[in-house]
Amino acid sequence: MVTDKDGYMHLIQYLTEHLGLFEAKEAVSTAGDTVMELFEEQLSAQIIMVCGQNPSLSFAQRNMVIREIDAIVYDLEEILANVSKRIATPEQTLFITEFSGLIKNLFDQEIAKLIEE
């Protein structure tokens, strides 16, 4: 649905081009989410929005979306393995929020095509 599209590959490339942002020192604060927790929270919120905006999606289509998100989280875990447990800095938080919104845009495009069929 999404992970096999060029747009997703471009987003992964965009992430890898910005890995330096994640290799910076950990945030000084002992409170807050880790990098991976933040990705998971942001992606979950985006997918809830996608499903909420598309109530006509069937159960099977919603499951397909969830499987895709699982695959994306797996990819993120692989790419960010060395930094995933670090507390996210404000700059990382901003990037993660933006990246998650871009993922949602991919889903919006693919679901629009799915609904048209």
mmCIF file of C-alpha atoms in Angstrom:
data_model
loop_
_atom_site.group_PDB
_atom_site.id
_atom_site.type_symbol
_atom_site.label_atom_id
_atom_site.label_comp_id
_atom_site.label_asym_id
_atom_site.label_seq_id
_atom_site.Cartn_x
_atom_site.Cartn_y
_atom_site.Cartn_z
ATOM 1 C CA MET A 1 0.000 0.000 0.000
ATOM 2 C CA VAL A 2 2.554 2.631 1.126
ATOM 3 C CA THR A 3 5.829 0.873 1.889
ATOM 4 C CA ASP A 4 6.202 -0.316 -1.691
ATOM 5 C CA LYS A 5 5.802 3.172 -3.193
ATOM 6 C CA ASP A 6 8.465 5.622 -4.348
ATOM 7 C CA GLY A 7 7.185 8.236 -1.903
ATOM 8 C CA TYR A 8 8.007 5.968 1.024
ATOM 9 C CA MET A 9 11.494 5.303 -0.321
ATOM 10 C CA HIS A 10 12.008 9.062 -0.606
ATOM 11 C CA LEU A 11 10.897 9.526 3.003
ATOM 12 C CA ILE A 12 13.317 6.843 4.200
ATOM 13 C CA GLN A 13 16.056 8.567 2.224
ATOM 14 C CA TYR A 14 15.014 11.887 3.821
ATOM 15 C CA LEU A 15 15.321 10.258 7.250
ATOM 16 C CA THR A 16 18.759 8.817 6.507
ATOM 17 C CA GLU A 17 19.924 12.212 5.241
ATOM 18 C CA HIS A 18 18.950 13.636 8.649
ATOM 19 C CA LEU A 19 20.425 10.893 10.835
ATOM 20 C CA GLY A 20 22.971 13.401 12.124
ATOM 21 C CA LEU A 21 20.119 15.031 14.001
ATOM 22 C CA PHE A 22 19.624 11.781 15.909
ATOM 23 C CA GLU A 23 23.285 11.118 16.535
ATOM 24 C CA ALA A 24 23.573 14.296 18.583
ATOM 25 C CA LYS A 25 23.850 14.079 22.330
ATOM 26 C CA GLU A 26 20.858 12.932 24.314
ATOM 27 C CA ALA A 27 18.596 15.547 25.835
ATOM 28 C CA VAL A 28 19.613 16.591 29.323
ATOM 29 C CA SER A 29 16.111 16.067 30.690
ATOM 30 C CA THR A 30 15.376 12.747 32.384
ATOM 31 C CA ALA A 31 11.679 13.113 31.605
ATOM 32 C CA GLY A 32 10.138 12.684 28.181
ATOM 33 C CA ASP A 33 9.767 10.131 25.468
ATOM 34 C CA THR A 34 12.518 8.238 23.758
ATOM 35 C CA VAL A 35 13.044 8.697 20.032
ATOM 36 C CA MET A 36 11.239 5.447 19.220
ATOM 37 C CA GLU A 37 8.380 6.083 21.659
ATOM 38 C CA LEU A 38 7.839 9.451 20.037
ATOM 39 C CA PHE A 39 7.803 7.929 16.546
ATOM 40 C CA GLU A 40 5.284 5.314 17.695
ATOM 41 C CA GLU A 41 3.044 7.907 19.378
ATOM 42 C CA GLN A 42 3.126 10.266 16.418
ATOM 43 C CA LEU A 43 2.476 7.533 13.857
ATOM 44 C CA SER A 44 -0.367 6.142 15.964
ATOM 45 C CA ALA A 45 -1.989 9.568 16.166
ATOM 46 C CA GLN A 46 -1.655 10.039 12.409
ATOM 47 C CA ILE A 47 -3.184 6.652 11.631
ATOM 48 C CA ILE A 48 -6.069 7.280 13.999
ATOM 49 C CA MET A 49 -6.665 10.489 12.030
ATOM 50 C CA VAL A 50 -6.452 8.632 8.704
ATOM 51 C CA CYS A 51 -9.005 6.053 9.816
ATOM 52 C CA GLY A 52 -11.235 8.718 11.358
ATOM 53 C CA GLN A 53 -11.192 10.733 8.137
ATOM 54 C CA ASN A 54 -12.075 7.635 6.109
ATOM 55 C CA PRO A 55 -14.974 5.892 7.863
ATOM 56 C CA SER A 56 -15.817 4.016 4.663
ATOM 57 C CA LEU A 57 -12.673 1.876 4.971
ATOM 58 C CA SER A 58 -13.513 -1.768 5.418
ATOM 59 C CA PHE A 59 -12.150 -3.869 8.269
ATOM 60 C CA ALA A 60 -9.690 -5.506 5.842
ATOM 61 C CA GLN A 61 -8.511 -2.116 4.575
ATOM 62 C CA ARG A 62 -7.988 -0.857 8.130
ATOM 63 C CA ASN A 63 -5.986 -3.987 8.902
ATOM 64 C CA MET A 64 -3.873 -3.322 5.814
ATOM 65 C CA VAL A 65 -3.145 0.183 7.121
ATOM 66 C CA ILE A 66 -2.136 -1.221 10.512
ATOM 67 C CA ARG A 67 0.162 -3.802 8.892
ATOM 68 C CA GLU A 68 1.788 -1.033 6.897
ATOM 69 C CA ILE A 69 2.382 1.014 10.044
ATOM 70 C CA ASP A 70 3.928 -2.048 11.706
ATOM 71 C CA ALA A 71 6.297 -2.366 8.719
ATOM 72 C CA ILE A 72 7.174 1.328 8.946
ATOM 73 C CA VAL A 73 7.898 1.065 12.676
ATOM 74 C CA TYR A 74 10.092 -1.970 11.967
ATOM 75 C CA ASP A 75 12.021 0.036 9.349
ATOM 76 C CA LEU A 76 12.431 2.911 11.796
ATOM 77 C CA GLU A 77 13.676 0.546 14.497
ATOM 78 C CA GLU A 78 16.283 -0.775 12.061
ATOM 79 C CA ILE A 79 17.424 2.667 10.920
ATOM 80 C CA LEU A 80 17.433 4.230 14.397
ATOM 81 C CA ALA A 81 18.629 1.201 16.392
ATOM 82 C CA ASN A 82 21.566 3.035 17.954
ATOM 83 C CA VAL A 83 19.527 6.006 19.141
ATOM 84 C CA SER A 84 15.998 4.655 19.616
ATOM 85 C CA LYS A 85 16.216 4.506 23.416
ATOM 86 C CA ARG A 86 17.598 8.024 23.845
ATOM 87 C CA ILE A 87 15.368 10.789 25.139
ATOM 88 C CA ALA A 88 14.258 12.910 22.184
ATOM 89 C CA THR A 89 15.560 16.457 21.943
ATOM 90 C CA PRO A 90 13.232 19.299 20.938
ATOM 91 C CA GLU A 91 14.783 19.293 17.447
ATOM 92 C CA GLN A 92 14.239 15.544 17.114
ATOM 93 C CA THR A 93 10.671 15.926 18.331
ATOM 94 C CA LEU A 94 10.006 18.519 15.642
ATOM 95 C CA PHE A 95 11.529 16.288 12.946
ATOM 96 C CA ILE A 96 9.544 13.242 14.138
ATOM 97 C CA THR A 97 6.312 15.242 14.086
ATOM 98 C CA GLU A 98 7.036 16.455 10.554
ATOM 99 C CA PHE A 99 8.083 12.985 9.363
ATOM 100 C CA SER A 100 4.925 11.400 10.813
ATOM 101 C CA GLY A 101 2.808 13.987 9.013
ATOM 102 C CA LEU A 102 4.530 13.082 5.754
ATOM 103 C CA ILE A 103 3.763 9.408 6.381
ATOM 104 C CA LYS A 104 0.112 10.361 6.907
ATOM 105 C CA ASN A 105 0.163 12.199 3.572
ATOM 106 C CA LEU A 106 1.299 8.980 1.872
ATOM 107 C CA PHE A 107 -1.596 7.108 3.455
ATOM 108 C CA ASP A 108 -4.033 9.866 2.471
ATOM 109 C CA GLN A 109 -2.950 9.552 -1.173
ATOM 110 C CA GLU A 110 -3.141 5.767 -1.246
ATOM 111 C CA ILE A 111 -6.488 5.615 0.559
ATOM 112 C CA ALA A 112 -7.919 8.166 -1.882
ATOM 113 C CA LYS A 113 -6.911 5.832 -4.730
ATOM 114 C CA LEU A 114 -8.345 2.845 -2.855
ATOM 115 C CA ILE A 115 -11.700 4.551 -2.315
ATOM 116 C CA GLU A 116 -11.919 5.580 -5.984
ATOM 117 C CA GLU A 117 -11.664 1.944 -7.145
#
